[in-house]
Short mmCIF file of C-alpha atoms in Angstrom, two decimals:
data_model
loop_
_atom_site.label_atom_id
_atom_site.label_comp_id
_atom_site.label_asym_id
_atom_site.label_seq_id
_atom_site.Cartn_x
_atom_site.Cartn_y
_atom_site.Cartn_z
CA MET A 1 100.75 188.92 63.75
CA GLN A 2 100.34 187.40 67.15
CA LEU A 3 99.63 183.95 65.53
CA ASP A 4 102.77 184.25 63.41
CA THR A 5 104.87 185.05 66.52
CA ARG A 6 103.49 182.06 68.41
CA PHE A 7 104.07 179.86 65.41
CA SER A 8 107.62 181.04 65.01
CA PHE A 9 108.34 180.37 68.68
CA PHE A 10 106.76 176.88 68.47
CA ALA A 11 108.79 176.06 65.32
CA ALA A 12 112.00 177.24 66.93
CA ALA A 13 111.25 175.02 69.99
CA ILE A 14 110.68 171.97 67.81
CA VAL A 15 113.91 172.56 65.89
CA SER A 16 115.77 172.86 69.19
CA LEU A 17 114.34 169.56 70.42
CA ILE A 18 115.29 167.81 67.15
CA LEU A 19 118.90 169.14 67.43
CA LEU A 20 119.17 167.94 71.08
CA ALA A 21 117.88 164.54 70.13
CA ALA A 22 120.08 164.11 67.06
CA PRO A 23 123.22 162.07 67.50
CA THR A 24 126.38 164.04 67.89
CA THR A 25 129.75 163.25 66.35
CA SER A 26 131.72 164.97 69.19
CA SER A 27 132.43 161.68 70.98
CA ALA A 28 133.50 159.98 67.78
CA ALA A 29 135.71 162.95 66.97
CA SER A 30 137.33 162.74 70.42
CA GLU A 31 137.95 158.99 69.99
CA GLU A 32 139.72 159.61 66.78
CA LYS A 33 142.14 161.92 68.63
CA LEU A 34 143.03 159.26 71.19
CA VAL A 35 145.85 156.80 70.62
CA ASP A 36 146.18 153.68 72.84
CA MET A 37 149.79 153.30 73.78
CA THR A 38 149.50 150.13 75.78
CA PHE A 39 150.59 146.58 74.93
CA PRO A 40 147.89 144.12 76.03
CA PHE A 41 148.81 141.93 79.01
CA SER A 42 148.97 138.26 78.16
CA GLU A 43 151.32 135.33 78.34
CA GLU A 44 153.31 136.99 75.58
CA SER A 45 154.00 140.19 77.55
CA ILE A 46 157.67 140.91 78.01
CA TYR A 47 159.00 140.87 81.55
CA TRP A 48 162.55 141.15 82.93
CA PRO A 49 164.18 137.81 82.62
CA THR A 50 164.31 137.29 86.39
CA ASP A 51 160.70 138.33 87.05
CA LYS A 52 157.50 136.29 87.18
CA PRO A 53 155.67 136.74 83.82
CA PHE A 54 152.04 137.46 83.37
CA THR A 55 150.12 134.21 84.14
CA PRO A 56 146.38 134.18 83.52
CA THR A 57 144.06 131.47 84.83
CA VAL A 58 140.38 130.88 83.96
CA VAL A 59 138.44 130.48 87.24
CA PHE A 60 135.05 129.89 85.52
CA LYS A 61 133.62 130.47 82.08
CA GLY A 62 130.20 129.12 81.22
CA ILE A 63 126.62 128.60 82.43
CA THR A 64 126.22 128.23 86.19
CA ASP A 65 124.07 125.69 87.96
CA GLY A 66 121.51 128.55 88.31
CA GLY A 67 121.25 128.89 84.52
CA TRP A 68 123.03 132.20 83.92
CA TRP A 69 126.31 133.09 82.25
CA TYR A 70 129.34 133.81 84.37
CA ALA A 71 133.01 134.38 83.60
CA SER A 72 135.97 135.19 85.88
CA ASN A 73 139.74 135.03 85.57
CA GLN A 74 142.69 135.54 87.86
CA TYR A 75 146.27 136.41 87.09
CA ALA A 76 149.67 136.64 88.73
CA ALA A 77 152.60 138.81 87.62
CA SER A 78 155.49 140.97 88.72
CA GLU A 79 154.92 144.66 89.02
CA HIS A 80 157.47 145.46 86.30
CA GLY A 81 156.56 144.01 82.93
CA GLY A 82 154.58 144.81 79.77
CA THR A 83 153.54 148.47 79.55
CA HIS A 84 154.28 149.51 83.10
CA VAL A 85 155.54 152.33 85.30
CA ASP A 86 158.29 152.63 87.93
CA ALA A 87 157.65 154.52 91.14
CA PRO A 88 160.64 156.36 92.73
CA ILE A 89 160.95 153.69 95.45
CA HIS A 90 162.00 151.23 92.70
CA PHE A 91 165.57 152.51 92.85
CA HIS A 92 165.61 154.92 95.85
CA GLU A 93 165.18 153.94 99.47
CA HIS A 94 163.14 157.08 100.34
CA GLY A 95 161.26 157.26 97.07
CA ARG A 96 157.49 157.36 96.81
CA THR A 97 155.42 154.25 96.17
CA ILE A 98 152.77 154.01 93.39
CA GLY A 99 150.09 154.84 95.96
CA GLN A 100 151.89 158.00 97.06
CA VAL A 101 152.10 159.59 93.62
CA PRO A 102 149.11 161.84 92.90
CA LEU A 103 147.12 161.06 89.78
CA GLN A 104 147.81 164.42 88.18
CA GLU A 105 151.55 163.72 88.14
CA TRP A 106 151.02 160.87 85.63
CA ILE A 107 149.70 163.35 82.96
CA GLY A 108 151.83 165.61 80.90
CA PRO A 109 152.91 166.86 77.44
CA ALA A 110 154.45 164.17 75.29
CA VAL A 111 157.93 165.02 73.97
CA LYS A 112 158.90 162.27 71.48
CA ILE A 113 162.58 162.08 70.66
CA ASP A 114 162.92 160.00 67.44
CA VAL A 115 166.18 158.07 67.46
CA THR A 116 164.88 155.09 65.50
CA GLY A 117 167.67 155.21 62.89
CA LYS A 118 170.43 155.32 65.55
CA SER A 119 168.77 152.62 67.70
CA LEU A 120 168.21 150.14 64.87
CA ALA A 121 171.80 150.58 63.79
CA ASN A 122 173.08 150.14 67.33
CA ARG A 123 171.12 147.99 69.75
CA ASP A 124 173.03 149.52 72.65
CA TYR A 125 172.34 153.12 71.61
CA GLN A 126 171.84 155.65 74.46
CA LEU A 127 169.76 158.74 73.98
CA SER A 128 172.15 161.72 74.38
CA VAL A 129 172.00 165.38 75.52
CA GLU A 130 172.60 166.21 71.86
CA ASP A 131 169.44 164.41 70.91
CA LEU A 132 167.45 166.46 73.40
CA LEU A 133 168.99 169.76 72.20
CA ALA A 134 168.24 168.81 68.60
CA TRP A 135 164.58 168.27 69.48
CA GLU A 136 164.44 171.66 71.19
CA LYS A 137 166.11 173.35 68.23
CA LYS A 138 163.21 172.10 66.09
CA HIS A 139 160.27 172.37 68.49
CA GLY A 140 161.27 174.81 71.16
CA PRO A 141 162.00 174.22 74.92
CA ILE A 142 160.75 171.00 76.48
CA PRO A 143 157.46 172.05 78.18
CA GLN A 144 157.07 171.98 81.94
CA GLY A 145 155.67 168.75 83.27
CA ALA A 146 156.55 166.86 80.10
CA TRP A 147 157.01 163.15 79.58
CA VAL A 148 160.29 162.93 77.62
CA ILE A 149 159.93 159.77 75.49
CA MET A 150 162.69 157.94 73.70
CA TYR A 151 161.37 156.43 70.43
CA SER A 152 163.80 153.65 69.47
CA GLY A 153 161.45 151.74 67.19
CA ILE A 154 162.38 148.47 68.81
CA ASP A 155 158.97 147.63 70.34
CA ASP A 156 157.02 148.88 67.30
CA ARG A 157 158.86 146.39 65.08
CA PHE A 158 159.42 143.40 67.31
CA TYR A 159 157.19 143.32 70.45
CA PRO A 160 156.39 140.70 71.80
CA ASN A 161 159.28 138.76 70.28
CA ARG A 162 161.56 138.36 73.36
CA LYS A 163 164.70 137.61 71.38
CA GLU A 164 164.32 140.68 69.18
CA VAL A 165 163.24 143.09 71.99
CA LEU A 166 165.50 141.94 74.79
CA GLY A 167 168.39 140.58 72.79
CA THR A 168 167.92 137.14 74.31
CA ASP A 169 165.05 134.71 74.78
CA LYS A 170 166.61 133.21 77.90
CA THR A 171 165.25 133.65 81.39
CA GLY A 172 166.88 133.90 84.85
CA MET A 173 170.16 135.46 85.84
CA ASP A 174 172.02 133.93 82.88
CA ALA A 175 169.94 136.06 80.57
CA VAL A 176 170.85 139.42 82.16
CA ALA A 177 174.35 139.44 80.67
CA GLU A 178 172.91 138.99 77.21
CA LEU A 179 170.43 141.89 77.30
CA HIS A 180 170.85 144.42 74.43
CA PHE A 181 168.37 147.19 73.77
CA PRO A 182 168.50 151.08 73.65
CA GLY A 183 167.86 153.33 76.61
CA PHE A 184 168.62 156.79 78.09
CA SER A 185 172.24 157.81 78.76
CA PRO A 186 172.95 158.91 82.34
CA GLU A 187 174.05 162.26 80.97
CA ALA A 188 170.69 162.90 79.26
CA VAL A 189 168.83 162.04 82.50
CA ASP A 190 171.08 164.27 84.53
CA PHE A 191 170.59 167.12 82.04
CA LEU A 192 166.80 166.81 82.18
CA LEU A 193 166.75 166.71 85.96
CA ALA A 194 169.05 169.70 86.36
CA ASN A 195 167.60 171.88 83.57
CA ARG A 196 164.08 170.90 82.70
CA ALA A 197 160.92 170.56 84.87
CA ILE A 198 159.84 167.14 83.58
CA THR A 199 157.24 164.72 85.04
CA GLY A 200 159.19 161.70 83.90
CA ILE A 201 160.84 159.78 81.09
CA ALA A 202 159.50 156.90 78.95
CA VAL A 203 160.84 154.48 76.46
CA ASP A 204 159.56 151.81 74.00
CA THR A 205 161.94 149.17 75.38
CA PRO A 206 161.82 147.20 78.63
CA SER A 207 164.01 149.69 80.61
CA ILE A 208 164.94 153.38 80.60
CA ASP A 209 168.51 152.06 81.15
CA PRO A 210 170.02 150.35 78.10
CA GLY A 211 170.00 146.53 78.28
CA SER A 212 173.83 146.52 78.54
CA SER A 213 173.76 148.64 81.73
CA LYS A 214 175.22 147.13 84.87
CA ASP A 215 174.76 150.08 87.21
CA PHE A 216 171.31 151.46 86.26
CA LYS A 217 172.37 155.12 86.57
CA ALA A 218 169.30 156.39 84.74
CA HIS A 219 166.96 154.66 87.17
CA ARG A 220 168.98 155.70 90.23
CA ALA A 221 169.13 159.39 89.26
CA LEU A 222 165.51 159.57 88.17
CA CYS A 223 164.12 157.82 91.24
CA LYS A 224 166.27 159.89 93.64
CA ALA A 225 164.69 163.01 92.11
CA GLN A 226 161.24 161.52 92.76
CA LYS A 227 160.38 161.46 89.08
CA LEU A 228 158.52 158.75 87.14
CA ALA A 229 159.41 156.19 84.50
CA LEU A 230 157.29 154.51 81.85
CA GLU A 231 158.62 151.42 79.98
CA ASN A 232 157.38 149.36 77.04
CA ILE A 233 155.16 152.11 75.70
CA ALA A 234 153.45 151.19 72.44
CA ASN A 235 152.52 152.88 69.17
CA LEU A 236 154.93 155.74 69.28
CA ASP A 237 154.78 155.87 65.47
CA LYS A 238 151.23 157.14 65.84
CA ILE A 239 151.90 160.30 67.81
CA PRO A 240 153.75 163.51 66.72
CA GLU A 241 157.07 164.60 68.06
CA SER A 242 155.39 167.57 69.80
CA GLY A 243 151.83 168.60 70.76
CA ALA A 244 150.26 165.42 72.20
CA MET A 245 149.23 164.95 75.82
CA LEU A 246 150.23 161.71 77.49
CA TYR A 247 147.93 160.01 80.07
CA VAL A 248 149.52 157.30 82.19
CA ILE A 249 147.04 155.40 84.42
CA PRO A 250 148.77 152.89 86.62
CA MET A 251 147.12 150.18 88.70
CA PHE A 252 146.72 151.69 92.17
CA ILE A 253 149.02 149.46 94.13
CA GLN A 254 149.32 151.14 97.53
CA ASN A 255 152.92 150.12 98.33
CA GLY A 256 153.90 149.26 94.77
CA THR A 257 157.40 149.84 93.38
CA GLY A 258 155.79 149.82 89.98
CA ALA A 259 152.60 148.82 88.29
CA PRO A 260 150.99 147.82 84.98
CA ALA A 261 149.48 150.87 83.32
CA ARG A 262 146.95 151.86 80.66
CA VAL A 263 148.54 154.58 78.60
CA PHE A 264 147.02 156.73 75.94
CA ALA A 265 147.79 160.01 74.12
CA LYS A 266 145.47 162.82 73.12
CA LEU A 267 146.55 164.21 69.82
CA PRO A 268 146.67 167.94 69.14
#
């Protein structure tokens, strides 16, 4: 009986070691629930027509004189372009810079407002209060700390085609008058700021204000309220209207008015 007990204990220990050594699928399962929502930065990245675009330069790529491999690049770009964020100082004199926004503020529930049909029918469409209330009627109140995302479908279909995304392929000040793409209405932003405890708003176009805007009321109101903006978000067709968690990881530019960002969503 004593031998049987010892053998049982020994067998159980061996089984435990085998299970510990066996590969686990938990990491793979976690990866399957993550959606990358970032457009890659390259010479094709879409920037505001008056901004400096992303310009990469190869510094060295090859075998060194010492006989080992070495590769290094450098780049130059404006803060606002590609998948990027706006800090409150972007449109408010006393707003916080990128470096002053705590990391936890960049994370929140993803509320996706699908207005693809309206946006593709009207390139100047503005997300309305009615659109927000329709989402809440279907999914319940917008959760505290949420990223409220306008899904226009423009970037999914056309990025990085400048003509199709911006409404013009020109650059410089002459291009600004020809910009046409959807964005948030000032009324929708005011409603969210007054009635919902959001983290920020996001859009799959180059600006939270529509391209036709001349006064940037959405930016001005949002930044004055010290809230955050995310622009040119990718792959919105791959996340649900409700239930995902959005992670926005901006480059830590201490005095930045904005920054390129790596953005991903964790699905429910």
